[in-house]
mmCIF file with all atom_site columns, C-alpha atoms in Angstrom:
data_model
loop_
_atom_site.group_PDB
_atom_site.id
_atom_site.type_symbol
_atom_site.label_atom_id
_atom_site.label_alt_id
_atom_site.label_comp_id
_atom_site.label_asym_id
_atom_site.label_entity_id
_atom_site.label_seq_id
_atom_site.pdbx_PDB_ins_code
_atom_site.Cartn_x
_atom_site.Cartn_y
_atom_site.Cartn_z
_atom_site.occupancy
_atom_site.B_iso_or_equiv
_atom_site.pdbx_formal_charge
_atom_site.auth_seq_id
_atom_site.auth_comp_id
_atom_site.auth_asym_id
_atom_site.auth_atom_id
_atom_site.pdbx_PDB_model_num
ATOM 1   C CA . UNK I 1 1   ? 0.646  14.721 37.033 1.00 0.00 ? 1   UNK I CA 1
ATOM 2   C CA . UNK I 1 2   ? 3.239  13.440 38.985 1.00 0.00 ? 2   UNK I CA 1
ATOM 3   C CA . UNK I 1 3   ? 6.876  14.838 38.738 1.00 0.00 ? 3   UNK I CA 1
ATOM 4   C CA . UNK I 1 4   ? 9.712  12.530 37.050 1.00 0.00 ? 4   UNK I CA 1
ATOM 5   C CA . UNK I 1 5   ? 11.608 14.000 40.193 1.00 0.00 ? 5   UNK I CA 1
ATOM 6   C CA . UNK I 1 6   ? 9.042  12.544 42.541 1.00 0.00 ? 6   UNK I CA 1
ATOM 7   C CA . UNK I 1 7   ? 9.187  9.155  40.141 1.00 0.00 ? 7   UNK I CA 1
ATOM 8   C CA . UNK I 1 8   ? 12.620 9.003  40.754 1.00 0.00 ? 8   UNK I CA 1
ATOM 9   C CA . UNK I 1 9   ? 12.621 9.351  44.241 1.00 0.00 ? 9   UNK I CA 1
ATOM 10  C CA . UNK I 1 10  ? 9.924  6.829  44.358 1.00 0.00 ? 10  UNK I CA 1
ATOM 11  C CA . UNK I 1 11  ? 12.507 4.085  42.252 1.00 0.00 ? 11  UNK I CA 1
ATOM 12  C CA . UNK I 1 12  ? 15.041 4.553  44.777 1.00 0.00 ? 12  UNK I CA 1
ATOM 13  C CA . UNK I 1 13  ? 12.927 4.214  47.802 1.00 0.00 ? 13  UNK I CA 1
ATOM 14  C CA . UNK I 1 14  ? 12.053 0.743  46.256 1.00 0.00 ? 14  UNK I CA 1
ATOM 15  C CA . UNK I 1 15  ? 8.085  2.014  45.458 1.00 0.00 ? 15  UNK I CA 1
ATOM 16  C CA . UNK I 1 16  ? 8.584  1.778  41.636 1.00 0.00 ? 16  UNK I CA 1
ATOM 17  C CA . UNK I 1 17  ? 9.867  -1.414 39.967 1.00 0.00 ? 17  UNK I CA 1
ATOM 18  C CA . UNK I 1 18  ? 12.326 -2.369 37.305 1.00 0.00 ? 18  UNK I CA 1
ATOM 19  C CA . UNK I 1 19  ? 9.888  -1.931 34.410 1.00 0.00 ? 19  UNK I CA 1
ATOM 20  C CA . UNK I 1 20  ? 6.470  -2.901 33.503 1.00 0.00 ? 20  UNK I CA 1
ATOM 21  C CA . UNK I 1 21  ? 5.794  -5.876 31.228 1.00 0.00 ? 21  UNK I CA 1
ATOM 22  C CA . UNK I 1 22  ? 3.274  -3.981 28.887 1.00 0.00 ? 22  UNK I CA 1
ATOM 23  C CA . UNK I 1 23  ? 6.032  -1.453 28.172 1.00 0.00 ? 23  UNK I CA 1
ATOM 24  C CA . UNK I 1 24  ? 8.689  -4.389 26.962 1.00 0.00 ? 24  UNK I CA 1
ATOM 25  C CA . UNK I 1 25  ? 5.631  -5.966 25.196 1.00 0.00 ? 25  UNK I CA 1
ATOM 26  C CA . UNK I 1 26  ? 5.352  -2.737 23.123 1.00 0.00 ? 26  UNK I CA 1
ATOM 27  C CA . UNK I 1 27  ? 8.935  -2.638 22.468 1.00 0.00 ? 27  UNK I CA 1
ATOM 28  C CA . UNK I 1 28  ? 9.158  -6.025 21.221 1.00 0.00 ? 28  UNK I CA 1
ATOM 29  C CA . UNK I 1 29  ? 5.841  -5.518 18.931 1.00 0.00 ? 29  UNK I CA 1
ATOM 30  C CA . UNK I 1 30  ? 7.732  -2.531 17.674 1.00 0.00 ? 30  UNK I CA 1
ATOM 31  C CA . UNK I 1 31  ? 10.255 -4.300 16.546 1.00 0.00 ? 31  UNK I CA 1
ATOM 32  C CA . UNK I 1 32  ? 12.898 -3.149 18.824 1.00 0.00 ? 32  UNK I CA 1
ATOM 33  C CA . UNK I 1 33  ? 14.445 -6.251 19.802 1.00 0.00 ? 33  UNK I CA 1
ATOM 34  C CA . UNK I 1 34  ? 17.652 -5.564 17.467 1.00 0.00 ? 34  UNK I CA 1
ATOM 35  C CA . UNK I 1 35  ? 17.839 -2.209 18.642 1.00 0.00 ? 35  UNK I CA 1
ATOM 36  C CA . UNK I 1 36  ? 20.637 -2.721 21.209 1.00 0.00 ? 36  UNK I CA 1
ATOM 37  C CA . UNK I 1 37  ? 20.536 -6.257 21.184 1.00 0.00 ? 37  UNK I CA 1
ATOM 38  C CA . UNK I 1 38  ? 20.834 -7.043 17.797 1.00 0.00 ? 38  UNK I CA 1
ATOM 39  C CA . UNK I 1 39  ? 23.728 -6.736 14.718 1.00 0.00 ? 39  UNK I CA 1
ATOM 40  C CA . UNK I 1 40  ? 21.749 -6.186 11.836 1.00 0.00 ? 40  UNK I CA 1
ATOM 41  C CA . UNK I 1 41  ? 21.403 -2.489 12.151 1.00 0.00 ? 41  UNK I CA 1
ATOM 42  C CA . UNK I 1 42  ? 24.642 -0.239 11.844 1.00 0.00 ? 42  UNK I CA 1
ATOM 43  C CA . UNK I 1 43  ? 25.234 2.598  14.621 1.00 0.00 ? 43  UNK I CA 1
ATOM 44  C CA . UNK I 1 44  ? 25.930 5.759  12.784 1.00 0.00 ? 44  UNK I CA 1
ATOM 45  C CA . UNK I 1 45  ? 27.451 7.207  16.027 1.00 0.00 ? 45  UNK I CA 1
ATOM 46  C CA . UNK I 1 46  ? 26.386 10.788 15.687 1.00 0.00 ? 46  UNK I CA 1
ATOM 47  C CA . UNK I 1 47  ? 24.510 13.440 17.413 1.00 0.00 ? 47  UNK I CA 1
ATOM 48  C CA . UNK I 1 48  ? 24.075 17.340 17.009 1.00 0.00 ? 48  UNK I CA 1
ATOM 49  C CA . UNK I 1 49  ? 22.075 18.379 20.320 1.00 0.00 ? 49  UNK I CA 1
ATOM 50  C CA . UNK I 1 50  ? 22.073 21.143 22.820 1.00 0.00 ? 50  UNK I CA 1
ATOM 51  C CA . UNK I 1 51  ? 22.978 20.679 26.682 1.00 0.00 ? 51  UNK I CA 1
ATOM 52  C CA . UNK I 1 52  ? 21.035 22.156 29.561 1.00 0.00 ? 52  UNK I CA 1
ATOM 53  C CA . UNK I 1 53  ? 22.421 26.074 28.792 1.00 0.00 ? 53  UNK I CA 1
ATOM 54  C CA . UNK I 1 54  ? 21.491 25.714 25.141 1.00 0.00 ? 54  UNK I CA 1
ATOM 55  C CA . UNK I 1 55  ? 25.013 24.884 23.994 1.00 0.00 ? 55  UNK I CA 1
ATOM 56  C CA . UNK I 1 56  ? 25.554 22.986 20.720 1.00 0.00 ? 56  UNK I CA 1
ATOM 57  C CA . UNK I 1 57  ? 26.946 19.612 21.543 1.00 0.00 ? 57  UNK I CA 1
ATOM 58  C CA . UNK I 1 58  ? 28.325 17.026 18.706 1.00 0.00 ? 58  UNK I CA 1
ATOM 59  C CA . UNK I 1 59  ? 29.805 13.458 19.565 1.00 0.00 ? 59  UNK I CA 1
ATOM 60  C CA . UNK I 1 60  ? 32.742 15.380 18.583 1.00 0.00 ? 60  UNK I CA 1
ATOM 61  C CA . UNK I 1 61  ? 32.992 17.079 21.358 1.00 0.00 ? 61  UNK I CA 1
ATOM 62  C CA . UNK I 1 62  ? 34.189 13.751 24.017 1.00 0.00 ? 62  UNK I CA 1
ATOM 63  C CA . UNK I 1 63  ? 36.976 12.430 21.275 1.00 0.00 ? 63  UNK I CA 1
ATOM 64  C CA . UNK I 1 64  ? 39.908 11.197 23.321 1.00 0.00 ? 64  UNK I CA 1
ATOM 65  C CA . UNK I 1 65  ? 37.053 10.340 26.052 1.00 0.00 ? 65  UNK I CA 1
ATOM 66  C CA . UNK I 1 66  ? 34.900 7.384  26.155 1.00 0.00 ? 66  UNK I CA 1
ATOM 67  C CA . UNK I 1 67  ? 31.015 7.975  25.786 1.00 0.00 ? 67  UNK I CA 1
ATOM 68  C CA . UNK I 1 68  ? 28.112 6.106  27.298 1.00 0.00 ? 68  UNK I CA 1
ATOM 69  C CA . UNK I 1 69  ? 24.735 6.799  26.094 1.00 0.00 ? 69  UNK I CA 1
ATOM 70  C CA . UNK I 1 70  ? 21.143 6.278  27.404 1.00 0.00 ? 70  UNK I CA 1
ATOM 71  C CA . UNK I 1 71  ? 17.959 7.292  25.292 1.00 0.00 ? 71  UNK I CA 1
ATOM 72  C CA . UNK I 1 72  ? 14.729 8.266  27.487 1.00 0.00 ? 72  UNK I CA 1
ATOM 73  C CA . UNK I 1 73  ? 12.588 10.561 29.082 1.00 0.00 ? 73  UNK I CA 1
ATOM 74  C CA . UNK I 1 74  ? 11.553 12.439 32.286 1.00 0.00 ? 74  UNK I CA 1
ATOM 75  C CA . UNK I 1 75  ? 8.546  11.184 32.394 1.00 0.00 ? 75  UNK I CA 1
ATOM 76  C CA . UNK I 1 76  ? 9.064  7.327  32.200 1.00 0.00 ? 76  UNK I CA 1
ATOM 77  C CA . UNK I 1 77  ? 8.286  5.931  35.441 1.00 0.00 ? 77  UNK I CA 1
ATOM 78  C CA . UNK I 1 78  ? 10.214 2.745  35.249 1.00 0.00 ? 78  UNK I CA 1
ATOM 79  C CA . UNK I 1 79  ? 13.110 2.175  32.322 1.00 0.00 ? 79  UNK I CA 1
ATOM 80  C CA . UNK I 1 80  ? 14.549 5.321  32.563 1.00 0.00 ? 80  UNK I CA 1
ATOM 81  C CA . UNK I 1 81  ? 15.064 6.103  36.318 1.00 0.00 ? 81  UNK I CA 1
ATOM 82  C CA . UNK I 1 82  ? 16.652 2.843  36.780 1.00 0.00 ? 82  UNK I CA 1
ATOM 83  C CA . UNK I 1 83  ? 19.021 3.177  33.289 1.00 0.00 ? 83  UNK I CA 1
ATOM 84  C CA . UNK I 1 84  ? 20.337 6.126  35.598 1.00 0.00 ? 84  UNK I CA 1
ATOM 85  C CA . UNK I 1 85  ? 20.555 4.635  38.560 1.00 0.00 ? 85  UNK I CA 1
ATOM 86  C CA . UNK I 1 86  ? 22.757 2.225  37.328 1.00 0.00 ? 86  UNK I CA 1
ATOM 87  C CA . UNK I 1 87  ? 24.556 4.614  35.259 1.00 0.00 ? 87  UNK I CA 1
ATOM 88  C CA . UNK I 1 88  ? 24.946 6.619  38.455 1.00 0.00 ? 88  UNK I CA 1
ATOM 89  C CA . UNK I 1 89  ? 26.646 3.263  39.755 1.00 0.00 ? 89  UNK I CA 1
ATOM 90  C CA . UNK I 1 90  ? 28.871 2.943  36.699 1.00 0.00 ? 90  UNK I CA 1
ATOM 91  C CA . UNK I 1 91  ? 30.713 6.232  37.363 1.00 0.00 ? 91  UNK I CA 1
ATOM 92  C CA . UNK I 1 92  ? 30.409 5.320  41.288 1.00 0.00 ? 92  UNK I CA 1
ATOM 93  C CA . UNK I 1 93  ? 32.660 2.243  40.040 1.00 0.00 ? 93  UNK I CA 1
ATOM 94  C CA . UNK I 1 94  ? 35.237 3.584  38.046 1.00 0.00 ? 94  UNK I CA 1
ATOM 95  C CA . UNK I 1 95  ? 35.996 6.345  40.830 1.00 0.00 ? 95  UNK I CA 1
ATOM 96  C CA . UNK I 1 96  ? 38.905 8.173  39.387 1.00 0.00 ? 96  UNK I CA 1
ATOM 97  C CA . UNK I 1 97  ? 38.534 6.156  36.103 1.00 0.00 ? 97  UNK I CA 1
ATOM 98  C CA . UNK I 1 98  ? 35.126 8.269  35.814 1.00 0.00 ? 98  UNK I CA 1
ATOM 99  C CA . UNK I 1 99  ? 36.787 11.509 34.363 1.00 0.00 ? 99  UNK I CA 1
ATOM 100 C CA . UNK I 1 100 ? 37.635 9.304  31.420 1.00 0.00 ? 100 UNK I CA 1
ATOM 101 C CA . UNK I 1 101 ? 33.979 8.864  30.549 1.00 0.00 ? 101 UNK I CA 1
ATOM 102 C CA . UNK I 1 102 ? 31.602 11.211 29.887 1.00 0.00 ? 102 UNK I CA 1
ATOM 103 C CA . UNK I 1 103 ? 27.801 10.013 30.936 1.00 0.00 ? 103 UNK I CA 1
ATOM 104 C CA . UNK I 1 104 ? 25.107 11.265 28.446 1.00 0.00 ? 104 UNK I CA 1
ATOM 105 C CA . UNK I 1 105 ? 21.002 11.141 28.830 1.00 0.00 ? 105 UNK I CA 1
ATOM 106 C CA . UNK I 1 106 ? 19.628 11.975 24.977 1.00 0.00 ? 106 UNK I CA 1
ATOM 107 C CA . UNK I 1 107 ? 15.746 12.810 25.599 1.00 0.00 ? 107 UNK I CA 1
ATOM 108 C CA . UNK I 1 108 ? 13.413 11.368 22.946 1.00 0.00 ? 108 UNK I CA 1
ATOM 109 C CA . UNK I 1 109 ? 10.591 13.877 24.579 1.00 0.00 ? 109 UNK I CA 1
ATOM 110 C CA . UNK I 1 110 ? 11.860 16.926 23.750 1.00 0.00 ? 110 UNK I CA 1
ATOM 111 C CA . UNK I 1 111 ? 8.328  18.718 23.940 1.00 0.00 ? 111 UNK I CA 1
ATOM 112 C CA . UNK I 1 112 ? 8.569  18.147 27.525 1.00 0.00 ? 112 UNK I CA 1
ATOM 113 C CA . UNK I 1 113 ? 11.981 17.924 28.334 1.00 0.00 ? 113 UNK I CA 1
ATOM 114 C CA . UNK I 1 114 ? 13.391 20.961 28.349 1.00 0.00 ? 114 UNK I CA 1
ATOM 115 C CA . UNK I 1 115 ? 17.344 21.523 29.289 1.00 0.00 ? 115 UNK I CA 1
ATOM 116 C CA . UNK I 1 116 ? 16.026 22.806 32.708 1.00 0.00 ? 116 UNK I CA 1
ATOM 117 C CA . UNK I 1 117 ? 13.893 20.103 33.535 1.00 0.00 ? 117 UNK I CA 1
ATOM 118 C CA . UNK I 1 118 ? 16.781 17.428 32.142 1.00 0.00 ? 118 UNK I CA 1
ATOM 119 C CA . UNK I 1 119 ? 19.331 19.212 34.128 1.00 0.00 ? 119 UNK I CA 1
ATOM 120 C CA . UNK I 1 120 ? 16.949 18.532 37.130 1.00 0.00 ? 120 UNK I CA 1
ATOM 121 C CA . UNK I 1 121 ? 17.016 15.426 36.801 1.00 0.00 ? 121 UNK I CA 1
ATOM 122 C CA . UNK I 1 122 ? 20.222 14.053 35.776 1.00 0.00 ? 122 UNK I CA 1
ATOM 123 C CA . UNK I 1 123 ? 21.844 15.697 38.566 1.00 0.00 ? 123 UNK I CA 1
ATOM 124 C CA . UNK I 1 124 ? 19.173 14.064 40.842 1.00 0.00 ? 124 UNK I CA 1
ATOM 125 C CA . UNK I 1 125 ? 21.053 10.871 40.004 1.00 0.00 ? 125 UNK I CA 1
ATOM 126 C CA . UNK I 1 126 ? 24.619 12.052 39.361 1.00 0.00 ? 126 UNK I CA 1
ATOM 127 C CA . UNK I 1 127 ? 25.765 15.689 38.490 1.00 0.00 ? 127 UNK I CA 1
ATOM 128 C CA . UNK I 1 128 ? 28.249 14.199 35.899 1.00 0.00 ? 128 UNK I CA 1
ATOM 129 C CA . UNK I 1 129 ? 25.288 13.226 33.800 1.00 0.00 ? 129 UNK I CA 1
ATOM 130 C CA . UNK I 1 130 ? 24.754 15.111 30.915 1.00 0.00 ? 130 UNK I CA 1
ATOM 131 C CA . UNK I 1 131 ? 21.152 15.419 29.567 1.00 0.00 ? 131 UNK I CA 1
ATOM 132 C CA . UNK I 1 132 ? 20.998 16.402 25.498 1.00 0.00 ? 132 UNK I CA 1
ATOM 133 C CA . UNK I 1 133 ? 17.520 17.952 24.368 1.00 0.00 ? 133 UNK I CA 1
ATOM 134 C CA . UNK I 1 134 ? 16.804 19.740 20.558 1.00 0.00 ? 134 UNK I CA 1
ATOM 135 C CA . UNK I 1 135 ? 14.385 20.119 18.549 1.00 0.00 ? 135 UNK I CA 1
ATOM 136 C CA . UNK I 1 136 ? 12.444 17.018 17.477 1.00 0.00 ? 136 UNK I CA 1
ATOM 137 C CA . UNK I 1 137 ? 13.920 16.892 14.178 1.00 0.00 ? 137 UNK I CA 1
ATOM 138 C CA . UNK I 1 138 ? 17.311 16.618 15.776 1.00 0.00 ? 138 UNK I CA 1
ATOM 139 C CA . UNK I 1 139 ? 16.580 14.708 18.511 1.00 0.00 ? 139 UNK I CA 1
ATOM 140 C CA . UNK I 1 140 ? 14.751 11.977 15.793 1.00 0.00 ? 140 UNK I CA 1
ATOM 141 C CA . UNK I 1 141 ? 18.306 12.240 13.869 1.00 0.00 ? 141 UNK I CA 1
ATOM 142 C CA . UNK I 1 142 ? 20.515 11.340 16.428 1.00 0.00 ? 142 UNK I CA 1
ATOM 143 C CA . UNK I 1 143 ? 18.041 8.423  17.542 1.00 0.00 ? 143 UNK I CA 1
ATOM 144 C CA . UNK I 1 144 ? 17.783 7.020  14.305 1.00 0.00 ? 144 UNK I CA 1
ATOM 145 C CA . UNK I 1 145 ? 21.356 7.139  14.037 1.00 0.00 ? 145 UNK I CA 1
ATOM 146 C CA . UNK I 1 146 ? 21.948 5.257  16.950 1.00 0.00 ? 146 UNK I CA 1
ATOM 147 C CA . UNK I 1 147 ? 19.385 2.511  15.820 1.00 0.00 ? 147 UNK I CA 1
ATOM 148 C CA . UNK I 1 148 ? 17.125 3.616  18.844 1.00 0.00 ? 148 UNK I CA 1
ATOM 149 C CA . UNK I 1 149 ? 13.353 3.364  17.801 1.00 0.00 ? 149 UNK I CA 1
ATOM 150 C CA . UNK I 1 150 ? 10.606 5.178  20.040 1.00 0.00 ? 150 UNK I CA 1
ATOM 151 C CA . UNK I 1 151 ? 7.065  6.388  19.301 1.00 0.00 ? 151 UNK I CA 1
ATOM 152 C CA . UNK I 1 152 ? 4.406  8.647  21.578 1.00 0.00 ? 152 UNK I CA 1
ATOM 153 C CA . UNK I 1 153 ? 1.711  6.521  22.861 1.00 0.00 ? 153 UNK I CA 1
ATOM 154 C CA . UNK I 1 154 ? -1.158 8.358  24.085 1.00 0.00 ? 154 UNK I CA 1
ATOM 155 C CA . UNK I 1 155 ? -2.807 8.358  27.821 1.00 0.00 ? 155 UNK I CA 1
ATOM 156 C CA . UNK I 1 156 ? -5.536 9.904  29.393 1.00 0.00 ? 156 UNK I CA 1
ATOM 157 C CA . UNK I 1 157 ? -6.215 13.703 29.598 1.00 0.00 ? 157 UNK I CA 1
ATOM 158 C CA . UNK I 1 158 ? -3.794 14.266 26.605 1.00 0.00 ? 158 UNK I CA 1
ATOM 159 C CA . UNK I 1 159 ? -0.943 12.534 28.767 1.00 0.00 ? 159 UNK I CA 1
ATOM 160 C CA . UNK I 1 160 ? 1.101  10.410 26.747 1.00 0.00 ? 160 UNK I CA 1
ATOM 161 C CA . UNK I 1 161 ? 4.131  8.006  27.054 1.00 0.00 ? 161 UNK I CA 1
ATOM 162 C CA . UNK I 1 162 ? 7.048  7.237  25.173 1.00 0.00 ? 162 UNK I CA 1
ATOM 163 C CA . UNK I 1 163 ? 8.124  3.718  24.502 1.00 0.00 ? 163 UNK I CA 1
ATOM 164 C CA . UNK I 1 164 ? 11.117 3.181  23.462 1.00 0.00 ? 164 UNK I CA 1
ATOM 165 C CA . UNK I 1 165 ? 14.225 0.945  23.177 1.00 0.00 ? 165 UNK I CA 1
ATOM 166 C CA . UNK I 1 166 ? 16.332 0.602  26.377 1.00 0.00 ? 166 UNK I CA 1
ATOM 167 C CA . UNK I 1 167 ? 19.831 0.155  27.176 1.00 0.00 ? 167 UNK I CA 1
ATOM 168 C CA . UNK I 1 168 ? 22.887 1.749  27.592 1.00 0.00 ? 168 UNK I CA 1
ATOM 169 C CA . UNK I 1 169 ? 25.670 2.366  24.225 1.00 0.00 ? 169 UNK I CA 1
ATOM 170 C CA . UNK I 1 170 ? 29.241 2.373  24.790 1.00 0.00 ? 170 UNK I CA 1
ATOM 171 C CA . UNK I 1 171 ? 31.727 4.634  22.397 1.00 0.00 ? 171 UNK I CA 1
ATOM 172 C CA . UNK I 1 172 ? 35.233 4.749  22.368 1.00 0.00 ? 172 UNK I CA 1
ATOM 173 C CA . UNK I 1 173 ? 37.476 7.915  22.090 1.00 0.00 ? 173 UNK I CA 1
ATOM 174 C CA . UNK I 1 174 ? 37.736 8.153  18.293 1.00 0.00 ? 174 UNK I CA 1
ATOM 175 C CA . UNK I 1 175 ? 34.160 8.082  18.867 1.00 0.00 ? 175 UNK I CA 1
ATOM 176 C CA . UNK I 1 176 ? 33.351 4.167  17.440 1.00 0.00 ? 176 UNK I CA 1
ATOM 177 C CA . UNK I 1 177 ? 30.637 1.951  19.326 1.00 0.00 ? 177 UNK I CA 1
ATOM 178 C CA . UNK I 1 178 ? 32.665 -0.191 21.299 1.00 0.00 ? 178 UNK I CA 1
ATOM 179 C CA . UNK I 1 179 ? 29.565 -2.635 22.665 1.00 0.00 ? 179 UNK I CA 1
ATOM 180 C CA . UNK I 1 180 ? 25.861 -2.143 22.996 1.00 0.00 ? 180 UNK I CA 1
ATOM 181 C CA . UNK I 1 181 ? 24.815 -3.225 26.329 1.00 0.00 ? 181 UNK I CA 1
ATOM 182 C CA . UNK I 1 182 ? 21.047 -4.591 26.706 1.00 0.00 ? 182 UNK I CA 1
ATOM 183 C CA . UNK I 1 183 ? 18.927 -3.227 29.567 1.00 0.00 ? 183 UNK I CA 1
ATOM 184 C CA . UNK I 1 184 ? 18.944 -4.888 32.923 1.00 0.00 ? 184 UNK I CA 1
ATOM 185 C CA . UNK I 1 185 ? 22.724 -5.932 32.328 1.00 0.00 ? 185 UNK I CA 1
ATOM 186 C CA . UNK I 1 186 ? 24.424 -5.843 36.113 1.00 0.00 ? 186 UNK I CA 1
ATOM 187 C CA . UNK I 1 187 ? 26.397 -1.916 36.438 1.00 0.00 ? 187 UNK I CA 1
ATOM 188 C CA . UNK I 1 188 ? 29.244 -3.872 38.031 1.00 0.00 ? 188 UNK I CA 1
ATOM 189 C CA . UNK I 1 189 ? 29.545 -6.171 34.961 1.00 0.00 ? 189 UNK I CA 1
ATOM 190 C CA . UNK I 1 190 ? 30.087 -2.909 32.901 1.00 0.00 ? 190 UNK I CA 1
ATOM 191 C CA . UNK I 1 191 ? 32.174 -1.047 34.692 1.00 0.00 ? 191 UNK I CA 1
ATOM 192 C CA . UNK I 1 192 ? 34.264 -3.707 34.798 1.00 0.00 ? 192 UNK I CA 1
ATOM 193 C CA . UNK I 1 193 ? 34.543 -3.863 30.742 1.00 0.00 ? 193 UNK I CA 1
ATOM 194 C CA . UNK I 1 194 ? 35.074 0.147  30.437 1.00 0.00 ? 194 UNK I CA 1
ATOM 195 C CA . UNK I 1 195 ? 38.223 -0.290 32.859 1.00 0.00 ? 195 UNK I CA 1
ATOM 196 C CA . UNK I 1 196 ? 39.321 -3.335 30.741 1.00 0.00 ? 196 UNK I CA 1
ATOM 197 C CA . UNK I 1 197 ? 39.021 -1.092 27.783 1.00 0.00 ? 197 UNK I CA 1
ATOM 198 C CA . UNK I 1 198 ? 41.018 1.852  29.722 1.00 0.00 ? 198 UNK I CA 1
ATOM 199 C CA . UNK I 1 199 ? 43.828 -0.514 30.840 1.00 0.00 ? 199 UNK I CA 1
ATOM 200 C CA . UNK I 1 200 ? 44.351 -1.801 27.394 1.00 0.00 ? 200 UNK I CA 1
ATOM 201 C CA . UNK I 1 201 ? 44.364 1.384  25.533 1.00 0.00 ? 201 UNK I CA 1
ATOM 202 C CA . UNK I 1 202 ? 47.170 2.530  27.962 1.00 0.00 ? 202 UNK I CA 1
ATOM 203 C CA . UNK I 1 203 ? 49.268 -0.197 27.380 1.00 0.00 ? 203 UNK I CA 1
ATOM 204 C CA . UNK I 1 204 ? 48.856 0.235  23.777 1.00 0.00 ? 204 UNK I CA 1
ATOM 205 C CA . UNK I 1 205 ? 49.905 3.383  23.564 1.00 0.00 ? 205 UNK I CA 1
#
């Protein structure tokens, strides 16, 4: 089994592509097209999980800060690693705008994913990335709150893989989705809108 670390590591050194085409053709047969890209579902914007020390963390605990979310998994050897990658470039962006936003990585493996092995590899990408774990129930909550389907798909030798919907979910500080931001779209382009955002609350205030 190879490592997410080393799957990571393999993204960046341009061995690992974007994502494979059979893993957005089981998205879209799941019907995960509206998932982050669509308006029919409503975002219940909550979450009840447990950082990498086994703290209790809420959505409650960023109000006043701005929150964006990715769903995934260690183990996904294409969407994931380059969701934080560009996440990584979104707080790169803001520079000292970054403090404003919190960065969060919500597992939908928690039988693998411990809070060790998330805190692994979050930090891998940027240390201000915080990965969430729980227990399945929990972790199936706060998905399903956040419209985010995904489903085990099993592999050889009891390996398995996780499709799921991709993206990135932007909240505001009273804790509101602000916009839901479809995979692939260009780090620069949203870093851009978060500092809009910034600028304009200040000048509201």
């Amino acid at each position: 089994m190879i490592r997410p670390l080393l799957l990571s590591l393999c993204l960046i050194c341009g061995l690992a592509q974007a994502q494979s085409q059979h893993s957005l053709e089981l998205l879209q047969q799941a019907g995960q097209r509206n998932a982050l890209t669509g308006e029919d579902d409503e975002i219940i914007p909550r979450y009840l999980l447990q950082d990498p020390l086994g703290r209790a963390v809420s959505n409650e605990d960023f109000r006043g800060r701005l929150q964006l979310l990715a769903f995934g998994y260690t183990y996904c050897p294409d969407i994931c690693p380059t969701t934080l990658v560009e996440m990584a470039e979104i707080l790169k962006t803001l520079g000292e705008d970054a403090a404003r936003l919190q960065a969060i990585f919500i597992t939908v493996d928690p039988e693998r994913d411990s809070g060790k092995v998330l805190k692994t590899y979050t930090e891998f990408f940027d240390p201000r990335i915080l990965g969430l774990t729980g227990s399945p129930q929990l972790v199936r909550r706060a998905a399903d709150n956040f419209r985010i389907r995904y489903a085990r798909v099993p592999g050889n030798e009891g390996n398995y893989a996780v499709d799921h919907a991709a993206g990135m979910i932007l909240l505001g500080p009273d804790g509101r989705v602000i916009k839901k931001y479809a995979y692939g779209t260009p780090p620069h382009e949203i870093a851009g809108q978060i500092r809009d955002f910034m600028q304009k609350r200040v000048a509201t205030r």
